[in-house]
Coordinates of C-alpha atoms in Angstrom, one line a residue:
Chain A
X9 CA 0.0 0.0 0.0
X10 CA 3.0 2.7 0.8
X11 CA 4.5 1.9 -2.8
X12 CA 0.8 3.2 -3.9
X13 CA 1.1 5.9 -2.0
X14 CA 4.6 6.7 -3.6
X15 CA 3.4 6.5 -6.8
X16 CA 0.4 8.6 -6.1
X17 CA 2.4 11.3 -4.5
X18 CA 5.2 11.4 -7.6
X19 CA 2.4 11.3 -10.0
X20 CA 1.6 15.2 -8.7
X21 CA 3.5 17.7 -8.8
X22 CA 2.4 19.7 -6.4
X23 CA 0.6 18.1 -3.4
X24 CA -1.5 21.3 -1.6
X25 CA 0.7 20.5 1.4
X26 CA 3.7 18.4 1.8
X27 CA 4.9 17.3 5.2
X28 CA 8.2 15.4 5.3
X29 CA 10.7 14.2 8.3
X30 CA 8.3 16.3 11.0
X31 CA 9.8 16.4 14.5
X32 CA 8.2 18.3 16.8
X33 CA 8.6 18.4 20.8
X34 CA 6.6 20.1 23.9
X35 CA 9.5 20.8 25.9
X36 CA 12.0 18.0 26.2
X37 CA 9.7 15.8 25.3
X38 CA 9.9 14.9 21.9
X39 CA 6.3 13.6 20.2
X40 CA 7.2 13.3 16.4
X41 CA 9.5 11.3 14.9
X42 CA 9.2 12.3 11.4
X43 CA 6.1 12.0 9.7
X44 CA 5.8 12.4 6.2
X45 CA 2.9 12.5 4.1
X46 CA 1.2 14.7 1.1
X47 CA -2.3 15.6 0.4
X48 CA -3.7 16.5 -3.1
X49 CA -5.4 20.2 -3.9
X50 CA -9.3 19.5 -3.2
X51 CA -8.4 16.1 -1.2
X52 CA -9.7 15.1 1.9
X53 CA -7.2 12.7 4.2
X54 CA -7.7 11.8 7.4
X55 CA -4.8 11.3 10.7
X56 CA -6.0 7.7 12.3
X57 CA -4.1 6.0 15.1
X58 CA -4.2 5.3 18.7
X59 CA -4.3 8.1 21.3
X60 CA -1.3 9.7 21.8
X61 CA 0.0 8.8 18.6
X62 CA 0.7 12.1 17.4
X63 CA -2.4 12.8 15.2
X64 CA -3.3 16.2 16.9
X65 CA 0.6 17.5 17.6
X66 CA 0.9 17.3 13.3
X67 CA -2.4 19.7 12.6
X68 CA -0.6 21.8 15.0
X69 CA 2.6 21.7 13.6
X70 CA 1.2 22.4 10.4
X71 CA -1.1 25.4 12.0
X72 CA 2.5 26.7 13.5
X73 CA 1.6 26.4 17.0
X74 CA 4.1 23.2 18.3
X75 CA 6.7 24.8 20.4
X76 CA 10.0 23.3 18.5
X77 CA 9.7 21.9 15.1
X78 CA 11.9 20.8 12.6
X79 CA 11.9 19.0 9.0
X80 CA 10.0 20.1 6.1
X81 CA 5.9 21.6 5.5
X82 CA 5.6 23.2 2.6
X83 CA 1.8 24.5 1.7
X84 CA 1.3 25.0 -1.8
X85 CA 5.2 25.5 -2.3
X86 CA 5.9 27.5 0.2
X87 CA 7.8 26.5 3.0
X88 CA 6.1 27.1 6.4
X89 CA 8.8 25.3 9.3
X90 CA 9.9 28.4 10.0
X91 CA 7.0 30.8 10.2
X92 CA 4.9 31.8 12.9
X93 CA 1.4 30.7 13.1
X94 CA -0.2 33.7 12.1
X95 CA 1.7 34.0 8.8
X96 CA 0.8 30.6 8.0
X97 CA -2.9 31.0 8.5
X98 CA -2.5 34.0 5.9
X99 CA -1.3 32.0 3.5
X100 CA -4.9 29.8 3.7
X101 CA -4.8 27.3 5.7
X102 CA -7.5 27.6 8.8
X103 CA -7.6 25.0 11.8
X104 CA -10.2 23.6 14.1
X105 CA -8.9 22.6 17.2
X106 CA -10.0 19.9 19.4
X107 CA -12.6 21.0 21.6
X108 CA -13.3 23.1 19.6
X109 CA -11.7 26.6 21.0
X110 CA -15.1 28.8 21.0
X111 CA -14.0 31.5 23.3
X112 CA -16.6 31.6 26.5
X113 CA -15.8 36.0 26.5
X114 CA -17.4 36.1 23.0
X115 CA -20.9 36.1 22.4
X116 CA -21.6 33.9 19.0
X117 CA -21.6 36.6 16.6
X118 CA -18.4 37.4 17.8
X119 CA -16.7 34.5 17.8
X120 CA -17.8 33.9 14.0
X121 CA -16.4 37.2 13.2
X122 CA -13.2 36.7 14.7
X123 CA -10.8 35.6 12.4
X124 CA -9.9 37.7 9.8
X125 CA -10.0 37.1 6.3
X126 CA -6.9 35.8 5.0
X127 CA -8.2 35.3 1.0
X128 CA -10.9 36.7 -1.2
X129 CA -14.2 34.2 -1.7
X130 CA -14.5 32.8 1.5
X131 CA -18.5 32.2 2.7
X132 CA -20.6 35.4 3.3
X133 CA -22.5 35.1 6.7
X134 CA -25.4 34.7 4.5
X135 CA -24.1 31.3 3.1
X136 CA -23.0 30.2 6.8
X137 CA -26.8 30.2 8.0
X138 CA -27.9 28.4 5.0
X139 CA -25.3 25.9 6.1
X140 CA -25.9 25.9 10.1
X141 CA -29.3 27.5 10.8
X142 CA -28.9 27.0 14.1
X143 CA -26.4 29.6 14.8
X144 CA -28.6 32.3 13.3
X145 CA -31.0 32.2 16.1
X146 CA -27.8 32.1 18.7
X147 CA -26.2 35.1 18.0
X148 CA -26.2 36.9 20.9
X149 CA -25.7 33.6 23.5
X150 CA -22.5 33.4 25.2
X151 CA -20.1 31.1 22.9
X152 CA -19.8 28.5 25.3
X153 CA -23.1 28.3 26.1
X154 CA -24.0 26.3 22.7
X155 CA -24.4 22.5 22.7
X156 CA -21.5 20.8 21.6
X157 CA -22.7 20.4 17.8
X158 CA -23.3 23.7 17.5
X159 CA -19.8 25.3 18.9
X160 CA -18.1 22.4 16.4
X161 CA -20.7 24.0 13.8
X162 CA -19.6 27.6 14.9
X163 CA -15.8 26.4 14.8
X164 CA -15.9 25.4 11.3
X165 CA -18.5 28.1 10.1
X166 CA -16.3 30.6 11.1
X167 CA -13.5 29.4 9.4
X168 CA -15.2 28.7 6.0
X169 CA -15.6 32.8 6.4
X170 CA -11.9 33.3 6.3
X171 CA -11.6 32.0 2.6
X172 CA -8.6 29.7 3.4
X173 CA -9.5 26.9 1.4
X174 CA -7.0 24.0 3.5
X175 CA -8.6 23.0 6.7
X176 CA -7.3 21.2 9.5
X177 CA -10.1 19.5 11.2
X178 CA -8.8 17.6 14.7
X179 CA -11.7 15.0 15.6
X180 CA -15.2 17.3 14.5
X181 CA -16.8 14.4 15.5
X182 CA -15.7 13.9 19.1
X183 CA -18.7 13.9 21.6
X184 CA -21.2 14.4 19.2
X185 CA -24.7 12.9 18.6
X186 CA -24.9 10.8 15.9
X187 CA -27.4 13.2 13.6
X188 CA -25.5 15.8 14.7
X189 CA -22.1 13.8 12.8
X190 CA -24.3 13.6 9.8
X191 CA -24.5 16.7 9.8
X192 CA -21.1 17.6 10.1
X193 CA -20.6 14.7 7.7
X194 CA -22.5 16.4 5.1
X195 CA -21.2 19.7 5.3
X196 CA -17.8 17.9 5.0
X197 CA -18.9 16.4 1.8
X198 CA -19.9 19.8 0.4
X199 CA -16.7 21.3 1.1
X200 CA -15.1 18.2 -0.5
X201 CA -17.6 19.5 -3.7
X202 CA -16.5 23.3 -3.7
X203 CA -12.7 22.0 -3.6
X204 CA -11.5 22.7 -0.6
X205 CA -8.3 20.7 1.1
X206 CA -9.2 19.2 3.9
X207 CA -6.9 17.1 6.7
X208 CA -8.8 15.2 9.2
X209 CA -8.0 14.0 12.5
X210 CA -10.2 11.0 13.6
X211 CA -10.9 8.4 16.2
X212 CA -14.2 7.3 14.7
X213 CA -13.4 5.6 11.2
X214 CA -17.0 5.1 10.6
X215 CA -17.0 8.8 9.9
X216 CA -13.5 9.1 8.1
X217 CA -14.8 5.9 6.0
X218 CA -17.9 8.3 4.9
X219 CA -16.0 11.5 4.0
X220 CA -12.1 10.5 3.6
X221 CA -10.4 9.5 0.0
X222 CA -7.3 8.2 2.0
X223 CA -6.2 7.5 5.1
X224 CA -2.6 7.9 6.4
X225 CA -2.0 5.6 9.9
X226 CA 0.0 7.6 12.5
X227 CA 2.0 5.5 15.2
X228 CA 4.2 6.7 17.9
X229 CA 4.7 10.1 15.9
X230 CA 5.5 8.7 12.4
X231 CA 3.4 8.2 9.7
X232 CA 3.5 4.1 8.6
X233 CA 1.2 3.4 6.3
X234 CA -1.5 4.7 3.7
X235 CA -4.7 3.0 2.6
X236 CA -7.1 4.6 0.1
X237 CA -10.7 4.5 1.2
X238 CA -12.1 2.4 -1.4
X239 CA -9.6 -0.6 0.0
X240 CA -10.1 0.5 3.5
X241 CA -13.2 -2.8 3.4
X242 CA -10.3 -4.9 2.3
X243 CA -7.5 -4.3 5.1
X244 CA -10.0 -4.1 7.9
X245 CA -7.8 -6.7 10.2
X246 CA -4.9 -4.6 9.6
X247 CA -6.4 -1.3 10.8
X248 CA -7.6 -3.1 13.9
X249 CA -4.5 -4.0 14.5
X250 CA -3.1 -0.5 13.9
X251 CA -6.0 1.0 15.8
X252 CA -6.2 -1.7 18.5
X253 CA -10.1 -1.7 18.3
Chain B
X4 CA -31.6 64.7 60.0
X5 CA -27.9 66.3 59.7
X6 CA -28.0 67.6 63.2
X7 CA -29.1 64.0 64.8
X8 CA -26.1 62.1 64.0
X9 CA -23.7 65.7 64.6
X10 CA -22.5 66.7 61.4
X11 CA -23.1 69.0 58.6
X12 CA -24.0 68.4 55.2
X13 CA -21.5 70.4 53.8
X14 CA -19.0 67.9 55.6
X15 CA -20.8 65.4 54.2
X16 CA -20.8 66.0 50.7
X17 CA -17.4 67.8 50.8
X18 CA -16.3 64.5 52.2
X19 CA -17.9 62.3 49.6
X20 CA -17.0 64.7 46.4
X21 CA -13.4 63.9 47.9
X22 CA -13.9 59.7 47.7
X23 CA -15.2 60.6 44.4
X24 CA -12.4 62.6 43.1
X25 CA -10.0 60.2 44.8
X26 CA -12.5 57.5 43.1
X27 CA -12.0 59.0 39.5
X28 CA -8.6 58.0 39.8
X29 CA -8.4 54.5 41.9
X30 CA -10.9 53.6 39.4
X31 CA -8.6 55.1 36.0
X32 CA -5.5 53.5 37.2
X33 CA -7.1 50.2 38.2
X34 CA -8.9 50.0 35.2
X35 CA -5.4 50.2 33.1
X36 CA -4.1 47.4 35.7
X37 CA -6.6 45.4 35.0
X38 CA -6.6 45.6 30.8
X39 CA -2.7 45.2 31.3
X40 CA -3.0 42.2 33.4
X41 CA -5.5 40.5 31.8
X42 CA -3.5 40.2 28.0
X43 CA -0.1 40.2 29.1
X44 CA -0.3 38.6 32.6
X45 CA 1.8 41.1 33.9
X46 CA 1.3 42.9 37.1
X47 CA 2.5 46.2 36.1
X48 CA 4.2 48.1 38.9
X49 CA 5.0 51.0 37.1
X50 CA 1.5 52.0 36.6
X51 CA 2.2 54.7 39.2
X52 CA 5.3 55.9 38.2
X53 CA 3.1 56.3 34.8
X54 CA 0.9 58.5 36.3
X55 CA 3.4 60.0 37.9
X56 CA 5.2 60.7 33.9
X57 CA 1.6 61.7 32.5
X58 CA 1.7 64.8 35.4
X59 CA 5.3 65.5 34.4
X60 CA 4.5 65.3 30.6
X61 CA 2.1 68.0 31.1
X62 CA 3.8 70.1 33.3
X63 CA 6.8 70.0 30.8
X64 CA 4.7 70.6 27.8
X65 CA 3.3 74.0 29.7
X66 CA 6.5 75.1 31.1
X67 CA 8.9 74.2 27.9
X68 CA 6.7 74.3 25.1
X69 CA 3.8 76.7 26.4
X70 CA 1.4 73.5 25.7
X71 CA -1.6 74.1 27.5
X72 CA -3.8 71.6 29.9
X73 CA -6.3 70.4 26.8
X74 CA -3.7 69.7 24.3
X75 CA -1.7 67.7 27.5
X76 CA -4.7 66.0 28.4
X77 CA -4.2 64.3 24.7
X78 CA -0.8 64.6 24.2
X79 CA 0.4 63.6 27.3
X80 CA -1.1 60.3 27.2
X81 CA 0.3 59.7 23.7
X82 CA 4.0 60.5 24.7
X83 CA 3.9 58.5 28.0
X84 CA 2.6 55.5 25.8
X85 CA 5.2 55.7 23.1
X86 CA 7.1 55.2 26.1
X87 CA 5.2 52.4 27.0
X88 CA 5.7 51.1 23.6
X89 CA 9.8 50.9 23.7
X90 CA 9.7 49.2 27.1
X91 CA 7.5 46.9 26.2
X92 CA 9.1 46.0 23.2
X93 CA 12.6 46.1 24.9
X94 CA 12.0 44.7 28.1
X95 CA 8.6 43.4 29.0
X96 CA 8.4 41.6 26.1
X97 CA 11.2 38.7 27.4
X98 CA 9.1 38.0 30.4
X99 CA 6.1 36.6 29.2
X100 CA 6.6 32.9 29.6
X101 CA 8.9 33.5 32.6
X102 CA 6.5 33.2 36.2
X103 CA 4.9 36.2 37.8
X104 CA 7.6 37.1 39.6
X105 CA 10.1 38.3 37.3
X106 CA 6.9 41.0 35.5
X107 CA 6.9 42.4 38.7
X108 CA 10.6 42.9 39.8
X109 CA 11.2 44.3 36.4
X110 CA 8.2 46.6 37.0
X111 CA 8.9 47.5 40.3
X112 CA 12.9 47.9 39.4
X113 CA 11.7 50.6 36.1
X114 CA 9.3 52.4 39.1
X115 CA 11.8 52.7 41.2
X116 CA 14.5 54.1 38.5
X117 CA 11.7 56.8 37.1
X118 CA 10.8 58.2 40.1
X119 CA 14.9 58.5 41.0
X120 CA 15.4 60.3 37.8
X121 CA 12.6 62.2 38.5
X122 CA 13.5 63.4 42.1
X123 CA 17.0 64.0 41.1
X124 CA 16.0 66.4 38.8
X125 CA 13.1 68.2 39.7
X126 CA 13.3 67.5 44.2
X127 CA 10.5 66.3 45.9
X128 CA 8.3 69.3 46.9
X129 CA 6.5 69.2 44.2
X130 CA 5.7 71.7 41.3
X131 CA 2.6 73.5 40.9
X132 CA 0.1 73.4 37.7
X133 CA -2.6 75.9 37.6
X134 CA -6.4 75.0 37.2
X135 CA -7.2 75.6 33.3
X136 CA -9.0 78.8 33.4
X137 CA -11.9 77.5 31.8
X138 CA -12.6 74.9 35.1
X139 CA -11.8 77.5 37.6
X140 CA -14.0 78.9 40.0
X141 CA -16.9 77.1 41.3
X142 CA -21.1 76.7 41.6
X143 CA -22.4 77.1 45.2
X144 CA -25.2 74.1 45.3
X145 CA -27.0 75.3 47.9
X146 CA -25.7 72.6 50.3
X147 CA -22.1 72.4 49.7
X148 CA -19.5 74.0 47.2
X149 CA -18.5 72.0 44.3
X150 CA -15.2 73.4 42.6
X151 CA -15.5 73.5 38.7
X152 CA -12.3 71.1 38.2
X153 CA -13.3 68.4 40.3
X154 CA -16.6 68.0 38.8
X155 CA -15.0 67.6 35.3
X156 CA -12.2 65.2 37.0
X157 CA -15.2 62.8 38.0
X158 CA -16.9 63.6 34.4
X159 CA -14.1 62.5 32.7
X160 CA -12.9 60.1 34.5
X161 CA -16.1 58.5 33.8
X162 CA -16.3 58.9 30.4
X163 CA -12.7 57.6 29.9
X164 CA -13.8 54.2 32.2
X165 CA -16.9 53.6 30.2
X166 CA -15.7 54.6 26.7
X167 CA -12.9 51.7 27.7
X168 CA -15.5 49.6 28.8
X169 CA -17.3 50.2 25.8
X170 CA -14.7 49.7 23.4
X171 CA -13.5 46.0 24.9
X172 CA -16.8 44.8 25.2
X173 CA -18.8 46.4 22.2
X174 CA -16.7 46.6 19.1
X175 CA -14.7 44.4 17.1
X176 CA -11.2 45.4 18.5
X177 CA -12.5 44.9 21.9
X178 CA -13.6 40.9 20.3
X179 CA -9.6 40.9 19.3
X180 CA -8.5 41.7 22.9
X181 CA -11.0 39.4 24.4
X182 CA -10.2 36.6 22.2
X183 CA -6.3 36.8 22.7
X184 CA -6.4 37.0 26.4
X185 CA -8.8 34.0 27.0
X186 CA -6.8 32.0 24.1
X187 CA -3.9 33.8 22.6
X188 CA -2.2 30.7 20.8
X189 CA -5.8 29.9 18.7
X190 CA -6.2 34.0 18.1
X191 CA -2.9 33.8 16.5
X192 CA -3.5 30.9 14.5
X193 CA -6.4 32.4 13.0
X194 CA -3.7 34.9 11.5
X195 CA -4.6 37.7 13.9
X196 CA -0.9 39.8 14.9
X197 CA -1.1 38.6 18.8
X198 CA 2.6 40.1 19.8
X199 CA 1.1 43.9 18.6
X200 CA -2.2 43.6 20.5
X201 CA 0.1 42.9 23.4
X202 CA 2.3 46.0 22.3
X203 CA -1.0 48.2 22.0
X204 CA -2.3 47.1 25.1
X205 CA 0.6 47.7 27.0
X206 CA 0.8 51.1 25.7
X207 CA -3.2 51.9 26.0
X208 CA -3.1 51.0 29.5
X209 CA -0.4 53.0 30.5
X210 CA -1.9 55.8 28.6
X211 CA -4.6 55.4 30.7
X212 CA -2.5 56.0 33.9
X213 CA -0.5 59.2 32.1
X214 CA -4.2 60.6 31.3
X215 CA -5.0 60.2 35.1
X216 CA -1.7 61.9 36.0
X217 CA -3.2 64.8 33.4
X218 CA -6.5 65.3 35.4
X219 CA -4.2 65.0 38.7
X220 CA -1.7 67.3 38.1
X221 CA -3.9 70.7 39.2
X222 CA -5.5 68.9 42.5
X223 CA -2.2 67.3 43.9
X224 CA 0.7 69.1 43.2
X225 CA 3.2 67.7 40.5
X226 CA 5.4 65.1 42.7
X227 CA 7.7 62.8 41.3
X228 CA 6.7 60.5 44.1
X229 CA 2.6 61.3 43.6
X230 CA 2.4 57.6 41.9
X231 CA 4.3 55.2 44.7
X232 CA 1.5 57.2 47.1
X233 CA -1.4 56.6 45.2
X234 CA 0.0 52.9 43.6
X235 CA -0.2 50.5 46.7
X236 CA -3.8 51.7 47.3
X237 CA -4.7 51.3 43.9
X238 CA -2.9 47.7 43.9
X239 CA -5.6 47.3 47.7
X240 CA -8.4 48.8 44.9
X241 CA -7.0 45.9 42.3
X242 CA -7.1 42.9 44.6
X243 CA -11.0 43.7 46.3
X244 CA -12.5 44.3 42.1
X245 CA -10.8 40.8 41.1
X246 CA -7.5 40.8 38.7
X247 CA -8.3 41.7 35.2
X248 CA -12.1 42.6 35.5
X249 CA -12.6 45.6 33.7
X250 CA -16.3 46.7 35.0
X251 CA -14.9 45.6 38.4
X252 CA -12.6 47.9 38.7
X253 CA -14.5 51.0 37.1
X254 CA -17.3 50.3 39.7
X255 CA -14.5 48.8 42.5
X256 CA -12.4 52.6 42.1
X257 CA -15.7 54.4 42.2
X258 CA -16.6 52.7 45.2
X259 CA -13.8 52.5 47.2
X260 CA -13.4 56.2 46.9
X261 CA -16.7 56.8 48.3
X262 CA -16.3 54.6 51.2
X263 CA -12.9 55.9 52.0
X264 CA -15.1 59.7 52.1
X265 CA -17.9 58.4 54.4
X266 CA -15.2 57.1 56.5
X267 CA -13.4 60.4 56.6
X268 CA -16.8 61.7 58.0
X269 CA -17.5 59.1 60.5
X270 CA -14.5 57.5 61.9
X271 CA -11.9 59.5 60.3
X272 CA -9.0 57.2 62.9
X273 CA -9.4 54.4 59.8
X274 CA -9.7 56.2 56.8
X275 CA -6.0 55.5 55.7
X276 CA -7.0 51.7 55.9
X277 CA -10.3 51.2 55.6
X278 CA -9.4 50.1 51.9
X279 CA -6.8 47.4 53.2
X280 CA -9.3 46.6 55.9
X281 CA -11.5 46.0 53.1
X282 CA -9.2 44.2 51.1
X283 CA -8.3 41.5 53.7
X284 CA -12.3 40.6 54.5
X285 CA -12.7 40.1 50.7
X286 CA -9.7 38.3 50.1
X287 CA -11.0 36.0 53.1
X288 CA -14.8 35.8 51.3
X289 CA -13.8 35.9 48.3
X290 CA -9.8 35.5 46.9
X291 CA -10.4 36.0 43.2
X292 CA -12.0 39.6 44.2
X293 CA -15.4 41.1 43.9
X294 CA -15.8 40.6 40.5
X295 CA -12.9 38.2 39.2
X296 CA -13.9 34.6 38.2
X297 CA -11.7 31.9 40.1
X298 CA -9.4 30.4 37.8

């Protein structure tokens, strides 16, 4: 499956974003151990491993935001190892953290209008309700004080406003009711539609199953293998045994 | 009524006009405290030594550039936070992941090397700014005399407090500040420029304390030690309204400056505590402060 995944990478030029050899550490404590992989413009991917694994430290070494990191990320050609994380979310890229970061001292309209926009074309607020009603009627409420769904709807709605058109996603799903995931699900599959990049983080691969076109396996902060979702059905005892479910 | 409990109303109100006046400032120079603290985590002990430069800024802009009392009241403020600005920058800025501790040395040390400079050069008596000739004089209320000045230093102080309090919780630069104190590391992955909010902040807080100084300069005289007397109260002021709260400490100054003046009337022994007195049953009740959520 790697050799695929070779071939697949070599066969494009220019993969949207290109992580190879990633270290990164909190502290002394050193998480990755180079983890390489590539995603496609207007491809979805999704991180899958155990806890701990080192899934969530790469969206945020990518995002900028890891305290030491080393080795290569280059986003559409540029290289982005060395920037802070506020120049790289002007380049496009947006992130969703886990738990969502809605800020409790910001009302709902605020915390939709925070970040700024980094490119032209991103949704109008007008597009946003269409997409999550629900947060029309919740403008004034106290960030925090939305269900869970609807601060993960109101942490990727007000990304989609910035116009970055990569997204980090670390687990949308987590905690969630199970309509609520379709949802989220389905507004995944849109953005999938309009082209947007999109990296997943995920402990439920039910979800990344329905929305994913590959899937890279992260173990004890390297990436070690790749399988494409159509033959995800097929190596089902191996990702147990990666997953440990 | 007056006469039953053995004093006059002109007492009274004279006294409570004072806790206001005193008020207007406890609740300017906490209110700068408290925006400082709550982005950069920093508790800023040069705040009075700021005030302190804001008096100076306008006494020096009158006496060497004929700059009169409005144009100070601006300018004064903007100089004092340029200043604010370069020692942010140079210094301040290398503490921020370092503990509590360190913030406050350096602080205190700065304070401490201002107010030298400042009483090496221009002594300790004090230097006297005259009342803008448009505040002078006074309106005879019928039951006490209010000066012209000190009503507009309450009237402005108040202005200043809610317009602040207006502009963090109202508009969208307010949302920045908000955003980047509760979570700066997301704020700045979102692309907004964290490390200049802190810069601005710095400087609009201090600002703050130099516009105080401004108002104070033609009630107390200009002192270079008029900040380290007013400071440690303010710091008392601080701790009762809750670290970082800014309606807290509007309402917390405003407050404590009226209580101080009723105390003046009716057990004037414990007026120069009272606020410490206060500060130690609240920290008891409640240690995050009147208004300041635990954390």
């Amino acid at each position: 499956m790697a050799e695929t995944a070779r071939n697949v990478a070599q066969a494009d030029p220019a993969p949207q974003l290109a992580v190879e050899n990633l270290h990164a550490w909190y502290g002394e404590s050193h998480v990755l151990h180079g983890v390489t992989f590539a995603v496609k413009p207007g491809e979805v991917v999704t991180l899958l491993g155990r806890n701990g694994a080192g899934k969530t430290t790469t969206l945020k070494s990518i995002i900028g935001i890891v305290g030491r990191r080393t080795g290569s990320i280059a986003f559409a050609g540029t290289e982005t190892i060395g920037m802070v994380s506020r120049a790289i979310a002007r380049l496009g890229i947006a992130y969703v953290p886990e738990e969502r970061g809605i800020y409790a001292s910001l009302n709902v309209e605020e915390n939709l209008m925070l970040p700024p926009q980094v490119r032209p074309g991103g949704f109008t607020v007008e597009q946003i309700f269409e997409l999550f009603p629900n947060l029309r009627e919740r403008l004034a409420s106290q960030g925090t004080k939305l269900s869970g769904g609807e601060q993960q709807m109101l942490a990727i709605a007000r990304i989609l406003r910035t116009g970055a058109r990569t997204l980090l996603l670390d687990e949308p799903t987590e905690g969630l009711a199970p309509v609520i995931i379709q949802q989220i699900g389905r507004t995944l599959a849109r953005l999938k539609q309009e082209g947007f990049t999109i990296v997943l983080v995920e402990q439920n691969f039910r979800f990344a199953q329905s929305v994913a076109d590959r899937h890279y396996i992260v173990e004890q902060g390297r990436v070690i293998d790749m399988i494409a979702n159509d033959e995800l059905d097929a190596n089902h005892d191996k990702l147990q045994t990666y997953l440990g479910v | 009524m007056f006469e039953l409990i053995g004093i006059t109303p002109q007492v009274l109100f004279g006294q409570l006009l004072l806790g206001l006046i005193n008020g207007s400032f406890y609740a300017i120079l906490s209110l700068g405290l408290a925006v400082i603290f709550g982005l950069l985590n920093i508790i800023n002990f040069t705040h009075g030594a700021q005030y302190m430069l804001g008096a100076f800024a306008a006494w020096m802009l009158l006496n060497y550039a004929g700059i009169g009392y409005w144009w100070a009241l601006l300018l004064a403020p903007l100089i004092v936070g340029a200043l604010a600005i370069v020692a942010e920058r140079l210094l301040i800025s290398r503490l921020y992941k370092l503990d509590h501790l360190y913030g406050l040395l350096l602080t205190f040390g700065l304070a401490l090397v201002i107010q030298g400079l400042f009483r090496n050069y221009y002594g300790a008596s004090g230097l006297p700014y005259a009342i803008p000739p448009l505040l002078s004089g006074g309106h005879n209320l019928g039951f006490m005399f209010l000066p012209n000045y000190r009503g507009w230093v309450v009237v402005a102080s108040l202005t200043v407090c809610l317009t602040t309090w207006y502009m963090i919780e109202k508009t969208r630069l307010g949302s920045y500040l908000r955003a980047a104190t509760e979570n700066p590391v997301l704020t700045e992955a979102f692309g907004i420029n964290v490390p200049r909010l802190v810069t601005l902040t710095y400087a609009f807080g201090v600002a703050l304390a130099a516009f105080a100084g401004v108002l104070a300069a033609p009630i107390y005289s200009v002192n270079p030690n008029m900040g380290a007397d007013i400071i440690i109260v303010v710091f008392a002021v601080v701790v009762i309204g809750g670290m970082g709260s800014i309606l807290g400490s509007i309402i917390t100054g405003f407050g404590l400056g009226l209580i101080e003046g009723l105390t003046k009337v009716f057990y004037p022994e414990i007026s120069a505590t009272v606020i410490f007195i206060i500060m130690a049953i609240v920290l008891l009740i409640k240690p995050a402060g009147l208004f300041g959520r635990a954390t």
